[in-house]
Each structure stands twice: as structure tokens, then as C-alpha cells.
């Protein structure tokens, strides 16, 4: 059995490529196989009632929409990330939080695309992700088995030969050992007959 370890960078780079590269270096030096980011179109993902709300940020007060744009990488940055990861011999991918971001990510040669737990019930996103032909990974944090069933069935109905994996997740941070319930990994493997894993930091 092979183990594939992905380090979650998410938006912890705070919109800085220098910080991003340092996090990639740390992941590589720790022996990780890949790093993962999050990709959003803030206009789509930020609720209307939150867009103009002012927040305290590392750059002072700004609206939540402005903050989300401040930490979002676009093509120029991802082109550099792609080149840097190739230089460091580590794979990268990202979780798309909307269809615009999925279309953006599909332009890169990614080993997988990950559906975050928060979007497990977004069947259109799951269907369109499956249609890319890339491996799809779904997270299951705070989801019911019925919801996971529907997501997996959507993948299989979209492409019977789709390559996919299901991750058992715990949405408590940090998760106490007595709440990990790692036996659930075996349950998922038996139920869906697919690759399985654990997401230690739900995203």
C-alpha cells in the first residue's frame, strides 16, 4: 500500500509568494508528496451580506471582500508556483470553491482536484470536476453517509471509470485523539471500494 502525503497550505501564504515558497520548501523537506492551496472567485464565494463588512486584517481594516482578494493568487502567481514546484520536485493542487476556480485550475497539469467538505453537496461542482478527467478527492468532514453516498454516486454516474478517493475528516482543530475515529477509513474503503485517506486538517 502506497501512502501519499499532501501538505495543506491553503491561503496561509497571506497573498505572499515569498511565504508561499517557504511553505513549499518546508513541505518538501518534511517529505511530503504534494502541497495544496485553495482557489476562489471572491465575488462568487463571499456572501453578499458579508462583502462590505469591515474586518481587522494583517494589513489593517478592510472589507471582507477586499481581504479575500488580498490573499487570492491569480494566474501570474500560480504560474510561478507551478514552476517552483517543478523545480523542487513536489506536486501541487488546489481545492476549487466555485466553477470559475475549477475552470482556472483545469488549465494546469494537476495530479488531483480536491472537493472541500463544505462543498460535498455541490453536485454540479463534483460533476464538472469529474468531467475534467483528473483524479478527484472528496473530503467528508461534518457530512452524513447519505451525503457521501450521493457525492460518490455523482462521480460514478458522470464517469464510471473516474479515479477518485474519499477522505475521512475530523473538523475539530486540533482533533483530540479520542475523536479521530480512524476506523472510519476502513468503513469508507469497504463502502465505496476506492482509495481512502485521512484529512488531518479539514479544509
GROMACS .gro file of C-alpha atoms in nm:
model
  203
    1UNK     CA    1   0.000   0.000   0.000
    2UNK     CA    2   0.143   0.337  -0.101
    3UNK     CA    3   0.092   0.649   0.108
    4UNK     CA    4   0.059   0.994  -0.047
    5UNK     CA    5   0.104   1.290   0.187
    6UNK     CA    6  -0.029   1.633   0.095
    7UNK     CA    7   0.057   1.942   0.299
    8UNK     CA    8  -0.222   2.197   0.324
    9UNK     CA    9  -0.103   2.549   0.250
   10UNK     CA   10  -0.449   2.684   0.174
   11UNK     CA   11  -0.432   3.062   0.198
   12UNK     CA   12  -0.173   3.062   0.478
   13UNK     CA   13   0.066   3.236   0.239
   14UNK     CA   14  -0.134   3.558   0.306
   15UNK     CA   15  -0.101   3.651  -0.060
   16UNK     CA   16   0.280   3.646  -0.047
   17UNK     CA   17   0.476   3.437  -0.296
   18UNK     CA   18   0.782   3.453  -0.071
   19UNK     CA   19   0.588   3.297   0.217
   20UNK     CA   20   0.432   3.051  -0.024
   21UNK     CA   21   0.770   2.930  -0.146
   22UNK     CA   22   0.895   2.890   0.211
   23UNK     CA   23   0.590   2.675   0.291
   24UNK     CA   24   0.655   2.466  -0.021
   25UNK     CA   25   1.017   2.422   0.091
   26UNK     CA   26   0.905   2.311   0.438
   27UNK     CA   27   0.665   2.057   0.288
   28UNK     CA   28   0.934   1.923   0.056
   29UNK     CA   29   1.192   1.899   0.334
   30UNK     CA   30   0.937   1.716   0.552
   31UNK     CA   31   0.897   1.451   0.282
   32UNK     CA   32   0.550   1.546   0.158
   33UNK     CA   33   0.444   1.439  -0.190
   34UNK     CA   34   0.235   1.747  -0.267
   35UNK     CA   35   0.113   2.082  -0.141
   36UNK     CA   36  -0.243   2.207  -0.175
   37UNK     CA   37  -0.395   2.551  -0.200
   38UNK     CA   38  -0.747   2.691  -0.209
   39UNK     CA   39  -0.881   2.879  -0.511
   40UNK     CA   40  -1.182   3.108  -0.500
   41UNK     CA   41  -1.356   3.375  -0.700
   42UNK     CA   42  -1.432   3.606  -0.405
   43UNK     CA   43  -1.721   3.773  -0.589
   44UNK     CA   44  -1.891   3.433  -0.606
   45UNK     CA   45  -1.784   3.284  -0.274
   46UNK     CA   46  -1.829   3.574  -0.034
   47UNK     CA   47  -2.196   3.612   0.067
   48UNK     CA   48  -2.348   3.945  -0.033
   49UNK     CA   49  -2.421   4.043   0.327
   50UNK     CA   50  -2.053   3.987   0.416
   51UNK     CA   51  -1.885   4.169   0.127
   52UNK     CA   52  -1.888   4.517   0.277
   53UNK     CA   53  -1.835   4.413   0.639
   54UNK     CA   54  -1.509   4.556   0.772
   55UNK     CA   55  -1.260   4.315   0.927
   56UNK     CA   56  -0.933   4.351   1.111
   57UNK     CA   57  -0.658   4.204   0.890
   58UNK     CA   58  -0.276   4.195   0.892
   59UNK     CA   59  -0.297   4.500   0.661
   60UNK     CA   60  -0.539   4.699   0.874
   61UNK     CA   61  -0.916   4.732   0.846
   62UNK     CA   62  -1.068   4.642   0.510
   63UNK     CA   63  -1.389   4.491   0.380
   64UNK     CA   64  -1.414   4.116   0.383
   65UNK     CA   65  -1.433   4.113   0.002
   66UNK     CA   66  -1.115   4.322  -0.026
   67UNK     CA   67  -0.944   4.090   0.223
   68UNK     CA   68  -1.038   3.779   0.024
   69UNK     CA   69  -0.895   3.938  -0.290
   70UNK     CA   70  -0.582   4.037  -0.097
   71UNK     CA   71  -0.498   3.673  -0.018
   72UNK     CA   72  -0.607   3.526  -0.353
   73UNK     CA   73  -0.346   3.420  -0.607
   74UNK     CA   74  -0.418   3.457  -0.978
   75UNK     CA   75  -0.253   3.329  -1.297
   76UNK     CA   76   0.081   3.508  -1.257
   77UNK     CA   77   0.128   3.367  -0.908
   78UNK     CA   78   0.009   3.018  -0.994
   79UNK     CA   79   0.237   3.008  -1.296
   80UNK     CA   80   0.525   3.081  -1.060
   81UNK     CA   81   0.400   2.824  -0.808
   82UNK     CA   82   0.378   2.566  -1.087
   83UNK     CA   83   0.734   2.637  -1.198
   84UNK     CA   84   0.869   2.643  -0.842
   85UNK     CA   85   0.706   2.311  -0.750
   86UNK     CA   86   0.855   2.153  -1.062
   87UNK     CA   87   1.195   2.290  -0.961
   88UNK     CA   88   1.155   2.146  -0.610
   89UNK     CA   89   1.011   1.817  -0.744
   90UNK     CA   90   0.689   1.833  -0.546
   91UNK     CA   91   0.335   1.818  -0.685
   92UNK     CA   92   0.069   2.081  -0.618
   93UNK     CA   93  -0.304   2.115  -0.643
   94UNK     CA   94  -0.590   2.319  -0.502
   95UNK     CA   95  -0.949   2.300  -0.386
   96UNK     CA   96  -1.184   2.498  -0.614
   97UNK     CA   97  -1.465   2.668  -0.426
   98UNK     CA   98  -1.661   2.763  -0.739
   99UNK     CA   99  -1.688   2.673  -1.106
  100UNK     CA  100  -1.474   2.969  -1.216
  101UNK     CA  101  -1.191   2.839  -0.999
  102UNK     CA  102  -1.234   2.486  -1.131
  103UNK     CA  103  -1.200   2.615  -1.487
  104UNK     CA  104  -0.890   2.809  -1.382
  105UNK     CA  105  -0.725   2.506  -1.217
  106UNK     CA  106  -0.806   2.275  -1.506
  107UNK     CA  107  -0.554   2.464  -1.718
  108UNK     CA  108  -0.272   2.316  -1.507
  109UNK     CA  109  -0.140   1.961  -1.508
  110UNK     CA  110  -0.255   1.868  -1.158
  111UNK     CA  111  -0.239   1.519  -1.005
  112UNK     CA  112  -0.583   1.565  -0.848
  113UNK     CA  113  -0.853   1.818  -0.767
  114UNK     CA  114  -0.998   1.818  -0.418
  115UNK     CA  115  -1.356   1.897  -0.322
  116UNK     CA  116  -1.367   2.054   0.026
  117UNK     CA  117  -1.611   1.919   0.282
  118UNK     CA  118  -1.810   2.242   0.272
  119UNK     CA  119  -1.892   2.173  -0.094
  120UNK     CA  120  -1.956   1.799  -0.073
  121UNK     CA  121  -2.322   1.863  -0.155
  122UNK     CA  122  -2.241   2.089  -0.453
  123UNK     CA  123  -2.315   1.817  -0.706
  124UNK     CA  124  -2.264   2.046  -1.005
  125UNK     CA  125  -1.908   2.119  -0.890
  126UNK     CA  126  -1.845   1.748  -0.831
  127UNK     CA  127  -1.985   1.659  -1.173
  128UNK     CA  128  -1.781   1.926  -1.354
  129UNK     CA  129  -1.468   1.826  -1.162
  130UNK     CA  130  -1.517   1.463  -1.262
  131UNK     CA  131  -1.557   1.571  -1.625
  132UNK     CA  132  -1.206   1.719  -1.624
  133UNK     CA  133  -1.070   1.364  -1.624
  134UNK     CA  134  -0.840   1.444  -1.334
  135UNK     CA  135  -0.841   1.239  -1.017
  136UNK     CA  136  -1.097   1.372  -0.773
  137UNK     CA  137  -1.063   1.365  -0.395
  138UNK     CA  138  -1.358   1.440  -0.171
  139UNK     CA  139  -1.350   1.536   0.196
  140UNK     CA  140  -1.626   1.422   0.427
  141UNK     CA  141  -1.596   1.643   0.736
  142UNK     CA  142  -1.931   1.707   0.911
  143UNK     CA  143  -2.109   1.505   0.638
  144UNK     CA  144  -2.357   1.218   0.670
  145UNK     CA  145  -2.302   0.888   0.495
  146UNK     CA  146  -2.609   0.962   0.284
  147UNK     CA  147  -2.442   1.283   0.161
  148UNK     CA  148  -2.121   1.096   0.085
  149UNK     CA  149  -2.325   0.830  -0.098
  150UNK     CA  150  -2.477   1.095  -0.323
  151UNK     CA  151  -2.139   1.256  -0.393
  152UNK     CA  152  -1.975   0.923  -0.480
  153UNK     CA  153  -2.271   0.820  -0.696
  154UNK     CA  154  -2.246   1.153  -0.880
  155UNK     CA  155  -1.883   1.078  -0.961
  156UNK     CA  156  -1.960   0.725  -1.081
  157UNK     CA  157  -2.264   0.833  -1.284
  158UNK     CA  158  -2.060   1.108  -1.450
  159UNK     CA  159  -1.771   0.877  -1.534
  160UNK     CA  160  -1.785   0.509  -1.446
  161UNK     CA  161  -1.406   0.493  -1.484
  162UNK     CA  162  -1.329   0.802  -1.279
  163UNK     CA  163  -1.033   0.784  -1.045
  164UNK     CA  164  -1.138   0.911  -0.704
  165UNK     CA  165  -1.059   0.891  -0.334
  166UNK     CA  166  -1.263   0.959  -0.022
  167UNK     CA  167  -1.106   1.114   0.287
  168UNK     CA  168  -1.226   1.065   0.641
  169UNK     CA  169  -1.206   1.405   0.809
  170UNK     CA  170  -1.239   1.550   1.154
  171UNK     CA  171  -1.336   1.915   1.173
  172UNK     CA  172  -1.207   1.973   1.526
  173UNK     CA  173  -0.876   2.162   1.541
  174UNK     CA  174  -0.660   2.025   1.676
  175UNK     CA  175  -0.850   1.696   1.688
  176UNK     CA  176  -0.823   1.509   2.020
  177UNK     CA  177  -0.700   1.152   1.972
  178UNK     CA  178  -1.023   1.010   2.113
  179UNK     CA  179  -1.221   1.186   1.839
  180UNK     CA  180  -1.015   1.071   1.539
  181UNK     CA  181  -1.219   0.753   1.479
  182UNK     CA  182  -0.968   0.622   1.226
  183UNK     CA  183  -1.172   0.302   1.191
  184UNK     CA  184  -1.396   0.512   0.968
  185UNK     CA  185  -1.125   0.486   0.698
  186UNK     CA  186  -1.194   0.114   0.672
  187UNK     CA  187  -1.568   0.180   0.661
  188UNK     CA  188  -1.525   0.418   0.368
  189UNK     CA  189  -1.300   0.174   0.183
  190UNK     CA  190  -1.548  -0.111   0.221
  191UNK     CA  191  -1.847   0.106   0.133
  192UNK     CA  192  -1.709   0.273  -0.178
  193UNK     CA  193  -1.435   0.032  -0.294
  194UNK     CA  194  -1.195   0.318  -0.364
  195UNK     CA  195  -0.877   0.478  -0.237
  196UNK     CA  196  -0.923   0.630   0.108
  197UNK     CA  197  -0.730   0.850   0.345
  198UNK     CA  198  -0.744   1.091   0.634
  199UNK     CA  199  -0.753   1.467   0.628
  200UNK     CA  200  -0.584   1.582   0.945
  201UNK     CA  201  -0.680   1.943   0.885
  202UNK     CA  202  -1.023   1.980   0.732
  203UNK     CA  203  -1.040   2.243   0.458
   0.00000   0.00000   0.00000
